[in-house]
Each structure stands twice: as C-alpha cells, then as structure tokens.
CSV table of C-alpha atoms in Angstrom, one decimal:
chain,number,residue,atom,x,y,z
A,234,UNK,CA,126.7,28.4,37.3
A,235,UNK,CA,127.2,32.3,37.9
A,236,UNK,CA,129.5,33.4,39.9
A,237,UNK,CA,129.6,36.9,41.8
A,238,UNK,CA,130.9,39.5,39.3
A,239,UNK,CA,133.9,41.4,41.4
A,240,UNK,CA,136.9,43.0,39.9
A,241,UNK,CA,138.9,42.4,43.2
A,242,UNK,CA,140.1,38.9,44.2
A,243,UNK,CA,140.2,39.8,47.9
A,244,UNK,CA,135.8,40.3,47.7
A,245,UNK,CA,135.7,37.9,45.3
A,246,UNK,CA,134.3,34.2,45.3
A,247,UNK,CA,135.6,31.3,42.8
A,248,UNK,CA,133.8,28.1,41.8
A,249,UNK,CA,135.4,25.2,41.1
A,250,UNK,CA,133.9,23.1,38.1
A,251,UNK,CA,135.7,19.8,38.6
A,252,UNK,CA,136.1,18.2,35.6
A,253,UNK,CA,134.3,19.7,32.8
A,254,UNK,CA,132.7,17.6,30.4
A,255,UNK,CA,132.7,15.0,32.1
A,256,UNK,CA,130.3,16.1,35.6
A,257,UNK,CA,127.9,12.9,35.2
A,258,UNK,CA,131.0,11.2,36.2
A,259,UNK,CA,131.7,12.6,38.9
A,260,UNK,CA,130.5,9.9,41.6
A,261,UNK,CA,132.0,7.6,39.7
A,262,UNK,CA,135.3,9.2,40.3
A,263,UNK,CA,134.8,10.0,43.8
A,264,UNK,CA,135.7,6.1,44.4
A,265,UNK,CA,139.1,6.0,42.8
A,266,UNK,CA,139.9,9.2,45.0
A,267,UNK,CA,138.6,7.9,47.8
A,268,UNK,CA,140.6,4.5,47.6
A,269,UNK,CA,143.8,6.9,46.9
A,270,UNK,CA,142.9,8.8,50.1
A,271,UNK,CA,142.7,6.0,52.4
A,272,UNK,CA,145.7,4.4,51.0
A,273,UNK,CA,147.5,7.6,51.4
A,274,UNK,CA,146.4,8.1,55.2
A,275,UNK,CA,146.9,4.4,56.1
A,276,UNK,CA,150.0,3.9,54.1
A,277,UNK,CA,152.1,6.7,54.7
A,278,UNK,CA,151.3,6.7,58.7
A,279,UNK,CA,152.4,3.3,58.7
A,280,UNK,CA,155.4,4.1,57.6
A,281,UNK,CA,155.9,6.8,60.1
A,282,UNK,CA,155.1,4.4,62.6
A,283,UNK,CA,157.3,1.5,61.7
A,284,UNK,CA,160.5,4.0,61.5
A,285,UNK,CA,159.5,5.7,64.8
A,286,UNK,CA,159.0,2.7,66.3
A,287,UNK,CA,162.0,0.4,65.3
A,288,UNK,CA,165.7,1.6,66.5
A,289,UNK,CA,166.9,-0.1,63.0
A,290,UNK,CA,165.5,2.0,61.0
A,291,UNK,CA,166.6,5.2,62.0
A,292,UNK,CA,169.4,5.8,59.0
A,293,UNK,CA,169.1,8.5,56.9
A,294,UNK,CA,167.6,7.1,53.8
A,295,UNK,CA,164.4,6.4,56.4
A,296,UNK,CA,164.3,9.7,58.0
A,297,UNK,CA,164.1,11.4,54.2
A,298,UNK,CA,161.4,8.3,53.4
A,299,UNK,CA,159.6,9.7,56.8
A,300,UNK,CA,160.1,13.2,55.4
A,301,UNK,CA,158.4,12.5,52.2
A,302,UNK,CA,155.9,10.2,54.2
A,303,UNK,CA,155.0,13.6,56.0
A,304,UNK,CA,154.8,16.1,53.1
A,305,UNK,CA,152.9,13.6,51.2
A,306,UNK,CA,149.7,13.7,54.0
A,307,UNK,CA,150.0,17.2,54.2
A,308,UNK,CA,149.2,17.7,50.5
A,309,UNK,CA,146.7,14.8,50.6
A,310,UNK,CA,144.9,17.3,53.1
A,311,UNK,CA,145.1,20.0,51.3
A,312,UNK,CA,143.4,18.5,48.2
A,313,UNK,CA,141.5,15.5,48.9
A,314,UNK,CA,138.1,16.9,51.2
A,315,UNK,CA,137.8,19.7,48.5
A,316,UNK,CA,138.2,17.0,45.7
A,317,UNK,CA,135.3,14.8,47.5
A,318,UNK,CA,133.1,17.6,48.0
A,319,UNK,CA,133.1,18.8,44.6
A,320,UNK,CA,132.5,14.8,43.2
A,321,UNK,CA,129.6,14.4,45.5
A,322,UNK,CA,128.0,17.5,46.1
A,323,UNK,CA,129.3,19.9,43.5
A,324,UNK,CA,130.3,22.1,46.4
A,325,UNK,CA,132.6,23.8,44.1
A,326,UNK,CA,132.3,27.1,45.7
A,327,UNK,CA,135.9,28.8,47.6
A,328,UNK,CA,136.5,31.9,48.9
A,329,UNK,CA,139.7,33.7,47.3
A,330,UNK,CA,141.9,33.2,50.6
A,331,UNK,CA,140.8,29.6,50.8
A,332,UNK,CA,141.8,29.6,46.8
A,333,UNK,CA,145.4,31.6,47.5
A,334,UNK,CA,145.8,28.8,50.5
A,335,UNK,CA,144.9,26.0,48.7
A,336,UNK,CA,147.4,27.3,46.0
A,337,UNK,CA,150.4,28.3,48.2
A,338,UNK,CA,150.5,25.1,50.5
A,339,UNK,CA,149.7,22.3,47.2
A,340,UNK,CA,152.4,23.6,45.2
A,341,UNK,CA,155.1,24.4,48.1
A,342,UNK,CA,154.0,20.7,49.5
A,343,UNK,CA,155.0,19.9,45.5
A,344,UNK,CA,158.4,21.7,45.7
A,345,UNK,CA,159.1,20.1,49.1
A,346,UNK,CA,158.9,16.6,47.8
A,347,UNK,CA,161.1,17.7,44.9
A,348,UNK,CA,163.7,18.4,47.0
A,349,UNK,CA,163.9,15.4,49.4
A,350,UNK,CA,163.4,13.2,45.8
A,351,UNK,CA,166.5,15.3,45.3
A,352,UNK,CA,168.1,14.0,49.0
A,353,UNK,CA,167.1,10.7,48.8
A,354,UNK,CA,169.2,10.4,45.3
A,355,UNK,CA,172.0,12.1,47.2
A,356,UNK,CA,171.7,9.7,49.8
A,357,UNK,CA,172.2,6.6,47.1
A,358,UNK,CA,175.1,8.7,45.9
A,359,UNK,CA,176.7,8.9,49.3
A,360,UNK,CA,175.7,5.1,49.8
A,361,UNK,CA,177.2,3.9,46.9
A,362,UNK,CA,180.0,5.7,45.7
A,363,UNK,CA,181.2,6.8,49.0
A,364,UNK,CA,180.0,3.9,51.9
A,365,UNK,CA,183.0,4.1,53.9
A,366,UNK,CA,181.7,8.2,54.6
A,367,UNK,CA,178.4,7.4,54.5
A,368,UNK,CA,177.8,7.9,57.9
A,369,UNK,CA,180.1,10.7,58.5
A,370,UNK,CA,178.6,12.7,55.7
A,371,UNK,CA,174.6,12.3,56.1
A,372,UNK,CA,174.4,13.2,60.3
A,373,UNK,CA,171.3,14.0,62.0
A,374,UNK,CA,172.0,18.0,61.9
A,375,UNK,CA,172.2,17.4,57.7
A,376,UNK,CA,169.3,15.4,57.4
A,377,UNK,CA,167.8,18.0,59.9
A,378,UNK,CA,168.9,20.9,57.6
A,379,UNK,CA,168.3,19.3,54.6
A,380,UNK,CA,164.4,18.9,55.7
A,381,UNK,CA,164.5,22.4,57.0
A,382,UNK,CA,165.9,23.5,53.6
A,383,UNK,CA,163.1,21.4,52.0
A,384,UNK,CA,160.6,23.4,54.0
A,385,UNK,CA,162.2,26.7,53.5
A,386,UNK,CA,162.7,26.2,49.3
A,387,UNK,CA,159.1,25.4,49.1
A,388,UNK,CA,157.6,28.1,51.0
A,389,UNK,CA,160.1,30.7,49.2
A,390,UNK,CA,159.4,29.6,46.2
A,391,UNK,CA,156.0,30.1,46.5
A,392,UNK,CA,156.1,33.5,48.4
A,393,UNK,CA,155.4,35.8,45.3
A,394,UNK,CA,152.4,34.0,44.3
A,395,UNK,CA,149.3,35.3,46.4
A,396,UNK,CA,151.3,38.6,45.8
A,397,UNK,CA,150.8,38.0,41.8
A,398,UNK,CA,147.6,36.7,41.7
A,399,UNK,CA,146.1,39.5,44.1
A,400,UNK,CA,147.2,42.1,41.8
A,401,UNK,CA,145.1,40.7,38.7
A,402,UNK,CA,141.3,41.8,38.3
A,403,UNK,CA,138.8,39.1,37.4
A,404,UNK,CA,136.0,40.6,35.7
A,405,UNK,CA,134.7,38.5,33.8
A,406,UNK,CA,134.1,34.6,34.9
A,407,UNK,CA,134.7,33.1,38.2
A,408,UNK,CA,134.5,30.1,37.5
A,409,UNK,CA,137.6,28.0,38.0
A,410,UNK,CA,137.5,24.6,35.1
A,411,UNK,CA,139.7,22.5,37.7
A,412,UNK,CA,139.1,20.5,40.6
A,413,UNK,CA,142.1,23.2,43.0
A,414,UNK,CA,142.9,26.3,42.7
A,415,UNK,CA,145.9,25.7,40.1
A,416,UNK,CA,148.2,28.7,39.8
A,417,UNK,CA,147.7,28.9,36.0
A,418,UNK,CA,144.4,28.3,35.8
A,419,UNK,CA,143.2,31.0,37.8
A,420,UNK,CA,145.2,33.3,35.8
A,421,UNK,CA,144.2,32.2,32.9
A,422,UNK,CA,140.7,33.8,34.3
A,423,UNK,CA,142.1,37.0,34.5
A,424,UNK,CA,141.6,40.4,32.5
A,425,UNK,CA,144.8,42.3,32.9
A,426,UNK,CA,148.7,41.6,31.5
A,427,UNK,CA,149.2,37.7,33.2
A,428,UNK,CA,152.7,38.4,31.7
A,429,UNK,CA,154.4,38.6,35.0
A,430,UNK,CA,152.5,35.5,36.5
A,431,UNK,CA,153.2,33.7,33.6
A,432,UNK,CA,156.8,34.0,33.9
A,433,UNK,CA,156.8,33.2,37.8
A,434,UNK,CA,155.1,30.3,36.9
A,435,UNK,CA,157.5,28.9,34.0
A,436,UNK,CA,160.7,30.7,36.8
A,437,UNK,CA,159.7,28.3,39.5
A,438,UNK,CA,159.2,25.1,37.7
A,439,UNK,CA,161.8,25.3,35.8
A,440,UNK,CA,163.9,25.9,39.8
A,441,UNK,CA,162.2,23.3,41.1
A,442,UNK,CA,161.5,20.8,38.5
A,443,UNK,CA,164.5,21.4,35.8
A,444,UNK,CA,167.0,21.7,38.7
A,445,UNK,CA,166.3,18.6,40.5
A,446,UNK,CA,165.7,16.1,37.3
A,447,UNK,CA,169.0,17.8,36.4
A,448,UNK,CA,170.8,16.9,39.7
A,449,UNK,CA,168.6,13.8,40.4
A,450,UNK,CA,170.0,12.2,36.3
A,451,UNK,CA,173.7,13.4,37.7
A,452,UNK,CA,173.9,11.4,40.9
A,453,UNK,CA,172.5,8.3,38.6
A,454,UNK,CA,175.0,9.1,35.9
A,455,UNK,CA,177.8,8.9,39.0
A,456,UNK,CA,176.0,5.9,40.6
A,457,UNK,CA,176.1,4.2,37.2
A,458,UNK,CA,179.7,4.8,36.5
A,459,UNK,CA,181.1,3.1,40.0
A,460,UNK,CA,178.5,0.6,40.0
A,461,UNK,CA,180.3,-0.6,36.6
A,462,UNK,CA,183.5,-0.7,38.0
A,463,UNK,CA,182.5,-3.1,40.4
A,464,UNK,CA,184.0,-6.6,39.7
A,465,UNK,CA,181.3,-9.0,41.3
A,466,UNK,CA,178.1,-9.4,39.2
A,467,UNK,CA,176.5,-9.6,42.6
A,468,UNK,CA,177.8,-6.7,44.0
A,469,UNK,CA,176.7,-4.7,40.7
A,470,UNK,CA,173.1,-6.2,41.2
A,471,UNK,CA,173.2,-5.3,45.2
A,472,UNK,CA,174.3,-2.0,44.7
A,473,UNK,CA,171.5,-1.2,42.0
A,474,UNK,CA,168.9,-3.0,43.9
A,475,UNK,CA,169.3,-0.3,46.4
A,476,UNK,CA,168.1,2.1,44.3
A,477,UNK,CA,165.3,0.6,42.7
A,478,UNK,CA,162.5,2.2,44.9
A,479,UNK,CA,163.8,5.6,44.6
A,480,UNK,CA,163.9,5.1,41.0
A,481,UNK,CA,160.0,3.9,41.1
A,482,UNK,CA,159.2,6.6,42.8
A,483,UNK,CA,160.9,9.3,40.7
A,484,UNK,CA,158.8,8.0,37.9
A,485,UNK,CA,155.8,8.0,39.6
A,486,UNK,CA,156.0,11.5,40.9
A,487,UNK,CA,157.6,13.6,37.9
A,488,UNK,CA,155.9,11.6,35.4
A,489,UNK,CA,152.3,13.3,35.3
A,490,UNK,CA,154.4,16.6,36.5
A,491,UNK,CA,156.1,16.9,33.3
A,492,UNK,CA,153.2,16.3,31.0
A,493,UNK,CA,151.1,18.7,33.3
A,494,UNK,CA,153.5,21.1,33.3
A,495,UNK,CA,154.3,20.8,29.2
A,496,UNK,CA,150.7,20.7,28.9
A,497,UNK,CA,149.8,23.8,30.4
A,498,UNK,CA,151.8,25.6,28.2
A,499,UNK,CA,152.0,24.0,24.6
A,500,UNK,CA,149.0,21.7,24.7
A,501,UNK,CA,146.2,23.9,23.5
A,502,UNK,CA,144.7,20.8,21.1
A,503,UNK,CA,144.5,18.4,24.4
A,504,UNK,CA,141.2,18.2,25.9
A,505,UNK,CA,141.0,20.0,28.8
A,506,UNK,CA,139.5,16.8,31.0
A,507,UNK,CA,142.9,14.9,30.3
A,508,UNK,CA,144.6,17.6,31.2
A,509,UNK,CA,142.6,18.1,34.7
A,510,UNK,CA,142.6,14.5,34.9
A,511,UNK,CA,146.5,14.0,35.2
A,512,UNK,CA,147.1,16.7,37.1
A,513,UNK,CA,145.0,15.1,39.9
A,514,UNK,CA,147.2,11.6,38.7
A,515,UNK,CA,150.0,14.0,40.1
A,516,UNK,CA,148.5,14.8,43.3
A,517,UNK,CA,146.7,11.9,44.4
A,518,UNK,CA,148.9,8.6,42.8
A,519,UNK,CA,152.7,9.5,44.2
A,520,UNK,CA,151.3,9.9,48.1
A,521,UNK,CA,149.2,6.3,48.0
A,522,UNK,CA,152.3,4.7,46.0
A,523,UNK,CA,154.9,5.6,47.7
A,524,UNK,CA,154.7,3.9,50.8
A,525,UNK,CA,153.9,0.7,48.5
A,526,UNK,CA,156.4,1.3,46.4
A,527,UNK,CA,159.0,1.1,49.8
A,528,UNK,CA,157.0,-1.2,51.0
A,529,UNK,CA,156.9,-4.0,48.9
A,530,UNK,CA,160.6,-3.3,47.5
A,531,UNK,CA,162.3,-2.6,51.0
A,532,UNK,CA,163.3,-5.6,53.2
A,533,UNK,CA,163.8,-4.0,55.8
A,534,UNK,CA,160.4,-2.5,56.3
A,535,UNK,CA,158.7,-5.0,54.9
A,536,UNK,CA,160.0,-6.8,57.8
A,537,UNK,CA,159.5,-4.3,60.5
A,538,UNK,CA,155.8,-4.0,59.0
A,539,UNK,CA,155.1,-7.6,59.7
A,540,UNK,CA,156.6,-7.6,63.3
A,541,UNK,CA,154.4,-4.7,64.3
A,542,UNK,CA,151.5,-5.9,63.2
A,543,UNK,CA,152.3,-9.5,64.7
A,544,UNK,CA,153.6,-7.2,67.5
A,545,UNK,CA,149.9,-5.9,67.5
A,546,UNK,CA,148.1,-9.4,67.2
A,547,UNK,CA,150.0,-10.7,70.1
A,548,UNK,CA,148.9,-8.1,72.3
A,549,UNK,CA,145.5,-8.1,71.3
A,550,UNK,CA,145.3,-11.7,72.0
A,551,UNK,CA,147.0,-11.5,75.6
A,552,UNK,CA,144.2,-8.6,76.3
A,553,UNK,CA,141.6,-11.3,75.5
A,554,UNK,CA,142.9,-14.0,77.5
C-alpha cells in the first residue's frame, strides 16, 4: 500500500503493516489480543479495587502493586484499539502526531514500570533484611515520591524523542512493518544520518533497562545473603515465599524486553514477524499476568478478592429479596 510521499514528518502520514508475512493471520490473532485486553482491564481494575477498598491492604508493597496496576492500563490503552484495528480492518493508517504519541507515552509507560519493578524489589529488600524499619523507611510521602519519580523518569527519558525523530526526512516509504509506532522502526524508515537517534535509543535502554536489572539482581543478591543466615528452614522458606511474585513478574516483563531489545540491534537473520511478534509478547502478556501472577500467589488478596465478590453476591441477593 502507498503511502503519501512527504519529506517532513509533521505533513506526513505513516501506515502501519502489522505483521508482515503473516497478514492472512491477522483475525486469527485479533483473539489472543483480545483475551489479553479483557484480562488486562478486568484484572488489573480488580486489583485497584480490592486495595482501595480493604484498610489491610494499604502497605507499601500494595500501593507500588496499584502503581503498576495503573501504568499497566494506561499502556494497554495506548496499544490495544490500534492493535485491534489493524487485525480486523487493516486500519493501519496514523497521522505523525498520533505516531510521536503513541511512541512517547508506550515507551515512558515501559520506563515507568521499570522503575516501580525496581521499588517493589526495594521494598523486599526493606522487608527482609531490615523488618524492624520497614515501616519507618517506606512512608506514604516515599511511596508518594517514588511514584512521582516513576512518572518523572519516564517522561524525561523520553523527552528528546519526538525532538529526534522530527528532525529526520522520510522520503522514501511510509510504511511502518510493525503493529506501533516503535522508536526504531520508524527510524529505520528514514533517509538522513539516524546516528543520533540510534544512540538515544541504545542511551535510554541501557538507563532504564541495564540500571534497573542491575539494581533489581543487587537487592536479590542482599536478600539472598540474610535469607541464608536465617536458622529456621521455615523462616528461610517464608522469607523467599515473599518474594516469589515479584520474581514472576520480573521474568515476565523483562524477558521479551531483552530479546526485543538485543534483537533490534544484532538480530538481522531473525525474521522480522518473530521479532514483531515478541515485542507485542512485551506489551500485551506482563499487563494481563500481573494481576494473576499476585493474584493467585498472594494470600492476602487472594482473600480480599473472594470477600468482595462474596461481598457483591450477598448484596445482590438482599436487593432481590
């Protein structure tokens, strides 16, 4: 499909393809992302709810979960409608400030959840090898700055890149093989030196990405080490249990980050479609698993689910009587 031929990004319009090669899939795929959106929506407000809702629950290892609850919706928003209408309808056409937007707000929603991966681990930290501070250490004002730090990194971070990209000239093809507007694969599309995007690109990730697996292995490495010098079996067990969904969820999220990320830049034999296909793995799996993930490995709101929704029954059946 043509696209219209300007050399400016700000007159320009860009198509998104999908997933090339494989377009007489498309419906088919629609379903999966469909089931990932729901879950995502249904999920992740019902987390919001339960720890609004339940006194108990408000401790700082909630209130982050809550804060990745939230960032997680917000980048299910800002992918998921375009993603549906490009599998159904192949309404692949976005205009460059809906592609800059796009761009900005999925990969600051990205570096967001980086960092409160990054709090939560600090939080286990605190938990574990300092419980007796626990609560003098993680207040309300720093789990209030720490989400307002969250907010700020990510938006920072991502300042200079509708700068960048609006400097470029496309003059050739418009036509965008991805299913977003991915920072590197739009300027992949461009003409001029990409030398300075490039390097912004590898300069953030490796901030946001290579800081927080860095600082994220060293609270683990510290948890490890007075977890062992625990003398009851059980203790050692309780203590790790703790951090069990935080570790499931690490996986989960920088998982099909890394290989995205590595593949971008040093896969040139991998087929484009697997590389399109686990970048959306990284958008749409970690914000319909998460609240799972807590979920099912959580007690405590796997509890407080179950008396809202009995909560809900019984109220519902009083209103019929």
């Amino acid at each position: 499909m043509e696209s219209p031929n300007y050399t400016n990004l700000d007159s320009s319009v860009f198509f998104l393809l999908g997933i090339p090669g494989l377009e007489q899939f498309h419906l088919w795929f629609s379903l999966p992302v469909c089931c990932l959106g729901t879950a995502t929506i249904v999920g992740n407000m019902t987390i919001l709810v339960v720890v609004a809702t339940e006194p108990a629950l408000h401790k700082p290892v909630y209130l982050f979960l809550c804060m990745l609850s939230t960032i997680d919706l917000a980048a299910s928003f800002s992918t998921v409608p375009k993603l549906l209408a490009i599998l159904w309808c192949g309404a692949g056409d976005i205009s460059a400030s809906g592609c800059l937007a796009q761009m900005f707000f999925i990969h600051a929603f990205c570096m967001m959840e980086s960092t409160v991966l990054l709090a939560m681990a600090f939080d286990r930290y605190v938990a574990i090898c300092h419980p007796l501070r626990y609560t003098t250490i993680l207040t309300d004002t720093i789990i209030a700055r720490i989400g307002v730090v969250a907010m700020v990194r990510g938006s920072m971070l991502m300042l200079p890149c509708p700068f960048l990209i609006g400097r470029l000239s496309f003059c050739q093809s418009h036509v965008i093989p991805h299913t977003y507007c991915e920072h590197m694969a739009v300027v992949k599309l461009a003409c001029g030196d990409t030398r300075p995007n490039r390097m912004y690109g590898l300069t953030a990730a490796l901030l946001v990405i290579g800081v927080d697996l860095f600082c994220i292995g060293l609270s683990y490495v510290l948890i490890a080490r007075a977890v062992l010098r625990l003398s009851s079996h059980e203790a050692r067990s309780k203590a790790l249990g703790t951090c069990g969904s935080h570790v499931c969820v690490i996986l989960i999220s920088y998982t099909p980050a890394l290989f995205s990320f590595f593949t971008h830049r040093f896969g040139r034999h991998i087929p484009i479609h697997i590389h399109i296909l686990f970048a959306n793995v990284y958008l749409l799996f970690p914000p319909a698993l998460n609240p799972m993930v807590y979920g099912v490995k959580t007690r405590e709101i796997r509890e407080r689910v179950v008396k809202v929704f009995q909560r809900g029954k019984g109220t519902q059946i009083k209103a019929s009587e």
